[in-house]
Amino acid sequence: MRLLLRPNMKYAKEIQRRKTFAIISHPDAGKTTLTEKFLLFGGAIQTAGAVKSNKIKKHATSDFMEIERQRGISVATSVMTFEYEGHLINLLDTPGHKDFAEDTYRTLTAVDSVILVVDSVNGVEEQTRRLMGVIAMRKTPVMVFINKMDRDGKNRFDLLEEIEKELKINLHPSTWPINSGKDFKGVYDLRQKSLVLFAAGTKAADEDVLKIEDLHDVVLDKKVGDKDAATLREDVELIDGVYGQLNVDDYLSGVTAPVFFGSAVNNFGVREMLDTFITIAPTPRSRQTTQRAVDVGEDKLSGFVFKIHANLDPKHRDRIAFLRVCSGKFERNKYYHHVRLDKDVRFSNPYTFLARSKDVVEESYAGDIVGLFDTGNFKIGDTLTEGEDFFFTGIPTFSPEIFKEVVNKDPMKTKQLEKGLQQLTDEGVAQLFTQFGGNKKIVGCVGELQFEVIQYRLLHEYTASVQFNTLPFYKACWIDSADKQKLADFTRFKMQNIAEDKDGKLVYLAQSEWFLQTERNNNPDITFQFTSEVQG
Ligand code: G4P
């Protein structure tokens, strides 16, 4: 799994120093706080509180304009680039709010690894479960940060068991806590064999770190007290016996996740994770396309769009397409091949996302994210190359969970409505389906909020007025079969439940789990899938 960069690769040095990852968590677990501490370590910001939260505050859930405003702010912080110990780190933020889960899913396609923040008090929560499903599918390497150790949390062994079971991943403790809540005394770093003592509000400065080669050293008793020293010795013995040494290849293949305990708000336990991260987290890797595997060390540029962010201001209809560079070098003002449109495009103001500001970027390398101003040429999954025709695979579309029929309230604006729906769904705001054999347009989203966003944007940006009628579906399954006759029969019999997605692929809209299961049982020759690959 480890990347072997050959010295003859032109950009080996640049690729070798890059790490591109996302922090994910259930809202309120501490993702924003941890991000901020990373940036402080990286020197990208000087003071705490400088990172605008990408979190949608609870009280704002009914006010989508406020949410969009916050999301607007968050564009600047959706990618943060900083340097640490000679490494260039691209940190991709993800919205914690469940209504924006699609956004997060897609961001996960652009990273090489993930840090998962778990609240030590609440343990595994709903949003984490969903996201980990996507991560497991992609076998993305994961590190876990168990946060808020300064609060009385769950028993740490129970917590590990819960995470392993719920998220179906093996854990490997890299640090181990001494108590929690007001008795929290610090962590023992199992890799470095050092004791890091906790003091609220400090930066875990070097003097707080004590090298302890032998845990039986009495200095441990002096520092944490006899009782806690004895417990730590027992715990560490148990951990060594059960977990042994971390197998880095298991981490890189997404089988095992190293675990760190700490308190983000106190900047405690963060450095230990960051140091391990830069040592073992993967550098950009080769990626599969529809034609061939693209080697990360290739000279020619390739990259794909994984996210599009629109400007809500109708006076500025521009959008930003986020391009993940997969190979070669991206240069300003150079022509690249837009594979889907089969045309050459160039960008005079691509920008990079340094935490302080959006800077125009002259060149970027594999692993980097570049922001491209777009006036409607891009959709999710679009690929740029230096002439070759291929699309990156593994950028799935997930089944929406709420489905509504679009009712055009102003027939004079049919054209505008079509265009609006087309463009908004290109951005990935929602998915558009057309009823099979009819022309009923169905919009599918992960959360209710998107419907409000769509309605508002159709009116203000496209002057189209719509109403949504809720449909009784709960999931969309992409269907296929080697036996085309059986597929044709099924779609004919189930016409009411069949639609086509934007790429013309057939979907079965299931009313409930029971219906879906029944159809699966009755039609063993038909495959039902909850995800579909984005098509360029
Ligand atoms: P999120 O991005 O994952 O949604 O979480 P965020 O970092 O905003 O943190 C959620 C709340 O948890 C914040 O408190 C934050 O200060 C607190 N927090 C983060 N890390 C720790 C920790 O290690 N220990 C404790 N006790 N609390 C922590 P808030 O009151 O919601 O916001 P704020 O007013 O403090 O910013």
Short mmCIF file of N, CA, C and O in Angstrom, two decimals, residues 374-444:
data_model
loop_
_atom_site.label_atom_id
_atom_site.label_comp_id
_atom_site.label_asym_id
_atom_site.label_seq_id
_atom_site.Cartn_x
_atom_site.Cartn_y
_atom_site.Cartn_z
N ASP A 374 -16.02 29.43 -11.97
CA ASP A 374 -16.78 28.70 -12.98
C ASP A 374 -18.08 29.44 -13.26
O ASP A 374 -18.71 29.96 -12.36
N THR A 375 -18.45 29.47 -14.53
CA THR A 375 -19.72 30.12 -14.85
C THR A 375 -20.72 29.08 -15.34
O THR A 375 -21.65 29.39 -16.07
N GLY A 376 -20.53 27.85 -14.97
CA GLY A 376 -21.51 26.83 -15.32
C GLY A 376 -20.94 25.73 -16.20
O GLY A 376 -21.68 24.94 -16.77
N ASN A 377 -19.62 25.67 -16.31
CA ASN A 377 -19.01 24.63 -17.16
C ASN A 377 -18.76 23.32 -16.44
O ASN A 377 -18.48 22.31 -17.06
N PHE A 378 -18.82 23.37 -15.12
CA PHE A 378 -18.44 22.17 -14.38
C PHE A 378 -19.61 21.49 -13.70
O PHE A 378 -20.55 22.14 -13.26
N LYS A 379 -19.48 20.17 -13.60
CA LYS A 379 -20.35 19.44 -12.69
C LYS A 379 -19.50 18.44 -11.92
O LYS A 379 -18.36 18.16 -12.32
N ILE A 380 -20.05 17.94 -10.84
CA ILE A 380 -19.29 17.02 -9.99
C ILE A 380 -18.78 15.84 -10.81
O ILE A 380 -19.53 15.26 -11.58
N GLY A 381 -17.53 15.52 -10.65
CA GLY A 381 -16.96 14.37 -11.34
C GLY A 381 -16.23 14.76 -12.62
O GLY A 381 -15.57 13.92 -13.24
N ASP A 382 -16.34 16.03 -13.02
CA ASP A 382 -15.65 16.46 -14.24
C ASP A 382 -14.14 16.31 -14.09
O ASP A 382 -13.59 16.53 -13.01
N THR A 383 -13.50 15.97 -15.20
CA THR A 383 -12.08 15.69 -15.16
C THR A 383 -11.32 16.63 -16.09
O THR A 383 -11.77 16.91 -17.19
N LEU A 384 -10.17 17.10 -15.62
CA LEU A 384 -9.27 17.88 -16.47
C LEU A 384 -8.02 17.05 -16.72
O LEU A 384 -7.51 16.41 -15.80
N THR A 385 -7.54 17.08 -17.96
CA THR A 385 -6.32 16.35 -18.31
C THR A 385 -5.50 17.23 -19.26
O THR A 385 -5.90 18.35 -19.58
N GLU A 386 -4.41 16.67 -19.76
CA GLU A 386 -3.64 17.40 -20.78
C GLU A 386 -3.94 16.81 -22.16
O GLU A 386 -3.09 16.77 -23.02
N GLY A 387 -5.14 16.28 -22.33
CA GLY A 387 -5.54 15.82 -23.66
C GLY A 387 -6.19 14.44 -23.66
O GLY A 387 -7.03 14.15 -24.49
N GLU A 388 -5.82 13.63 -22.68
CA GLU A 388 -6.35 12.26 -22.65
C GLU A 388 -7.83 12.28 -22.23
O GLU A 388 -8.25 13.16 -21.48
N ASP A 389 -8.56 11.25 -22.69
CA ASP A 389 -9.98 11.14 -22.32
C ASP A 389 -10.18 10.05 -21.28
O ASP A 389 -10.09 8.87 -21.60
N PHE A 390 -10.44 10.43 -20.07
CA PHE A 390 -10.85 9.48 -19.03
C PHE A 390 -11.54 10.23 -17.89
O PHE A 390 -11.44 11.45 -17.82
N PHE A 391 -12.23 9.47 -17.06
CA PHE A 391 -12.85 10.04 -15.87
C PHE A 391 -12.37 9.27 -14.66
O PHE A 391 -12.21 8.06 -14.73
N PHE A 392 -12.16 9.96 -13.56
CA PHE A 392 -11.80 9.26 -12.33
C PHE A 392 -13.01 8.51 -11.81
O PHE A 392 -14.12 9.03 -11.84
N THR A 393 -12.77 7.31 -11.35
CA THR A 393 -13.88 6.52 -10.81
C THR A 393 -13.88 6.64 -9.28
O THR A 393 -12.96 7.20 -8.70
N GLY A 394 -14.93 6.11 -8.69
CA GLY A 394 -15.00 6.16 -7.23
C GLY A 394 -15.52 7.47 -6.70
O GLY A 394 -15.19 7.88 -5.59
N ILE A 395 -16.31 8.18 -7.52
CA ILE A 395 -16.96 9.40 -7.01
C ILE A 395 -18.46 9.10 -7.02
O ILE A 395 -19.17 9.43 -7.96
N PRO A 396 -18.91 8.41 -6.02
CA PRO A 396 -20.29 7.91 -6.08
C PRO A 396 -21.34 8.96 -5.76
O PRO A 396 -21.08 9.94 -5.09
N THR A 397 -22.51 8.71 -6.26
CA THR A 397 -23.69 9.46 -5.87
C THR A 397 -24.44 8.56 -4.91
O THR A 397 -24.57 7.37 -5.17
N PHE A 398 -24.90 9.12 -3.81
CA PHE A 398 -25.60 8.30 -2.83
C PHE A 398 -27.10 8.50 -2.92
O PHE A 398 -27.56 9.54 -3.39
N SER A 399 -27.80 7.52 -2.48
CA SER A 399 -29.25 7.62 -2.55
C SER A 399 -29.75 8.77 -1.69
O SER A 399 -29.36 8.90 -0.54
N PRO A 400 -30.63 9.62 -2.24
CA PRO A 400 -31.26 10.64 -1.40
C PRO A 400 -32.20 9.96 -0.40
O PRO A 400 -32.45 8.75 -0.51
N GLU A 401 -32.70 10.74 0.53
CA GLU A 401 -33.60 10.15 1.52
C GLU A 401 -34.97 10.81 1.55
O GLU A 401 -35.89 10.32 2.18
N ILE A 402 -35.09 11.96 0.87
CA ILE A 402 -36.39 12.62 0.78
C ILE A 402 -36.62 12.91 -0.71
O ILE A 402 -35.73 13.40 -1.40
N PHE A 403 -37.84 12.61 -1.16
CA PHE A 403 -38.14 12.79 -2.59
C PHE A 403 -39.37 13.68 -2.73
O PHE A 403 -40.36 13.49 -2.03
N LYS A 404 -39.28 14.64 -3.65
CA LYS A 404 -40.43 15.50 -3.87
C LYS A 404 -40.61 15.75 -5.37
O LYS A 404 -39.63 15.90 -6.10
N GLU A 405 -41.88 15.83 -5.74
CA GLU A 405 -42.18 16.15 -7.13
C GLU A 405 -42.10 17.66 -7.33
O GLU A 405 -42.55 18.43 -6.48
N VAL A 406 -41.51 18.07 -8.44
CA VAL A 406 -41.41 19.50 -8.72
C VAL A 406 -42.66 19.93 -9.49
O VAL A 406 -42.95 19.37 -10.55
N VAL A 407 -43.37 20.90 -8.95
CA VAL A 407 -44.55 21.41 -9.66
C VAL A 407 -44.24 22.83 -10.13
O VAL A 407 -43.92 23.70 -9.32
N ASN A 408 -44.31 23.02 -11.43
CA ASN A 408 -44.01 24.33 -12.00
C ASN A 408 -45.20 25.25 -11.80
O ASN A 408 -46.29 25.01 -12.31
N LYS A 409 -44.99 26.34 -11.05
CA LYS A 409 -46.11 27.23 -10.76
C LYS A 409 -46.28 28.31 -11.83
O LYS A 409 -47.24 29.05 -11.82
N ASP A 410 -45.30 28.41 -12.71
CA ASP A 410 -45.37 29.45 -13.74
C ASP A 410 -44.95 28.87 -15.09
O ASP A 410 -43.77 28.87 -15.45
N PRO A 411 -45.92 28.37 -15.87
CA PRO A 411 -45.59 27.70 -17.13
C PRO A 411 -44.81 28.57 -18.10
O PRO A 411 -44.11 28.06 -18.97
N MET A 412 -44.89 29.89 -17.94
CA MET A 412 -44.13 30.78 -18.81
C MET A 412 -42.62 30.64 -18.56
O MET A 412 -41.81 31.08 -19.36
N LYS A 413 -42.29 30.09 -17.43
CA LYS A 413 -40.87 30.02 -17.06
C LYS A 413 -40.31 28.59 -17.13
O LYS A 413 -39.37 28.24 -16.41
N THR A 414 -40.93 27.77 -17.99
CA THR A 414 -40.52 26.37 -18.05
C THR A 414 -39.04 26.22 -18.41
O THR A 414 -38.31 25.43 -17.81
N LYS A 415 -38.60 27.00 -19.37
CA LYS A 415 -37.20 26.92 -19.82
C LYS A 415 -36.24 27.26 -18.68
O LYS A 415 -35.24 26.57 -18.45
N GLN A 416 -36.58 28.36 -17.98
CA GLN A 416 -35.73 28.80 -16.87
C GLN A 416 -35.67 27.72 -15.78
O GLN A 416 -34.63 27.47 -15.19
N LEU A 417 -36.84 27.09 -15.56
CA LEU A 417 -36.89 26.05 -14.54
C LEU A 417 -36.00 24.87 -14.92
O LEU A 417 -35.21 24.37 -14.10
N GLU A 418 -36.08 24.47 -16.18
CA GLU A 418 -35.26 23.34 -16.65
C GLU A 418 -33.78 23.65 -16.45
O GLU A 418 -33.03 22.83 -15.95
N LYS A 419 -33.41 24.87 -16.84
CA LYS A 419 -32.01 25.27 -16.75
C LYS A 419 -31.57 25.30 -15.27
O LYS A 419 -30.49 24.81 -14.91
N GLY A 420 -32.43 25.89 -14.46
CA GLY A 420 -32.11 25.99 -13.03
C GLY A 420 -31.93 24.62 -12.40
O GLY A 420 -30.94 24.38 -11.69
N LEU A 421 -32.86 23.73 -12.69
CA LEU A 421 -32.77 22.39 -12.09
C LEU A 421 -31.51 21.69 -12.57
O LEU A 421 -30.82 21.02 -11.80
N GLN A 422 -31.22 21.88 -13.86
CA GLN A 422 -30.03 21.26 -14.43
C GLN A 422 -28.78 21.75 -13.71
O GLN A 422 -27.94 20.97 -13.26
N GLN A 423 -28.68 23.07 -13.58
CA GLN A 423 -27.45 23.63 -13.00
C GLN A 423 -27.33 23.34 -11.51
O GLN A 423 -26.25 23.01 -11.03
N LEU A 424 -28.42 23.44 -10.80
CA LEU A 424 -28.35 23.19 -9.35
C LEU A 424 -27.99 21.73 -9.08
O LEU A 424 -27.27 21.42 -8.14
N THR A 425 -28.51 20.84 -9.90
CA THR A 425 -28.19 19.44 -9.65
C THR A 425 -26.77 19.11 -10.14
O THR A 425 -26.12 18.23 -9.59
N ASP A 426 -26.26 19.86 -11.12
CA ASP A 426 -24.85 19.72 -11.50
C ASP A 426 -23.95 20.04 -10.32
O ASP A 426 -22.91 19.45 -10.11
N GLU A 427 -24.37 21.06 -9.56
CA GLU A 427 -23.60 21.46 -8.39
C GLU A 427 -23.65 20.42 -7.29
O GLU A 427 -22.88 20.46 -6.35
N GLY A 428 -24.62 19.53 -7.37
CA GLY A 428 -24.75 18.50 -6.34
C GLY A 428 -25.63 18.93 -5.18
O GLY A 428 -25.63 18.30 -4.14
N VAL A 429 -26.38 20.02 -5.37
CA VAL A 429 -27.29 20.48 -4.30
C VAL A 429 -28.34 19.40 -4.04
O VAL A 429 -28.78 19.17 -2.93
N ALA A 430 -28.76 18.75 -5.13
CA ALA A 430 -29.79 17.72 -5.04
C ALA A 430 -29.64 16.80 -6.24
O ALA A 430 -28.83 17.07 -7.13
N GLN A 431 -30.43 15.75 -6.26
CA GLN A 431 -30.42 14.87 -7.43
C GLN A 431 -31.76 14.99 -8.15
O GLN A 431 -32.79 15.17 -7.52
N LEU A 432 -31.67 14.90 -9.45
CA LEU A 432 -32.87 15.05 -10.26
C LEU A 432 -33.20 13.72 -10.93
O LEU A 432 -32.33 13.07 -11.52
N PHE A 433 -34.46 13.33 -10.82
CA PHE A 433 -34.92 12.11 -11.47
C PHE A 433 -36.11 12.46 -12.35
O PHE A 433 -36.87 13.37 -12.04
N THR A 434 -36.26 11.72 -13.43
CA THR A 434 -37.44 11.90 -14.27
C THR A 434 -38.21 10.60 -14.27
O THR A 434 -37.64 9.53 -14.52
N GLN A 435 -39.48 10.71 -13.97
CA GLN A 435 -40.31 9.52 -13.88
C GLN A 435 -40.29 8.77 -15.22
O GLN A 435 -40.38 9.39 -16.28
N PHE A 436 -40.20 7.48 -15.13
CA PHE A 436 -40.09 6.66 -16.32
C PHE A 436 -41.40 6.68 -17.10
O PHE A 436 -42.48 6.51 -16.53
N GLY A 437 -41.30 6.91 -18.38
CA GLY A 437 -42.51 6.89 -19.21
C GLY A 437 -43.37 8.12 -19.01
O GLY A 437 -44.43 8.24 -19.60
N GLY A 438 -42.96 9.05 -18.20
CA GLY A 438 -43.73 10.27 -18.02
C GLY A 438 -42.75 11.41 -18.01
O GLY A 438 -41.62 11.26 -18.47
N ASN A 439 -43.15 12.56 -17.53
CA ASN A 439 -42.12 13.58 -17.45
C ASN A 439 -42.12 14.28 -16.10
O ASN A 439 -41.68 15.40 -15.97
N LYS A 440 -42.67 13.57 -15.12
CA LYS A 440 -42.68 14.13 -13.78
C LYS A 440 -41.24 14.28 -13.30
O LYS A 440 -40.46 13.33 -13.37
N LYS A 441 -40.89 15.48 -12.85
CA LYS A 441 -39.53 15.70 -12.33
C LYS A 441 -39.54 15.48 -10.82
O LYS A 441 -40.39 16.03 -10.11
N ILE A 442 -38.58 14.70 -10.39
CA ILE A 442 -38.50 14.39 -8.97
C ILE A 442 -37.15 14.85 -8.45
O ILE A 442 -36.11 14.53 -9.03
N VAL A 443 -37.17 15.62 -7.36
CA VAL A 443 -35.92 16.06 -6.75
C VAL A 443 -35.69 15.22 -5.49
O VAL A 443 -36.60 15.03 -4.70
N GLY A 444 -34.49 14.72 -5.35
CA GLY A 444 -34.15 13.93 -4.16
C GLY A 444 -33.02 14.59 -3.40
O GLY A 444 -32.04 15.05 -3.99
#
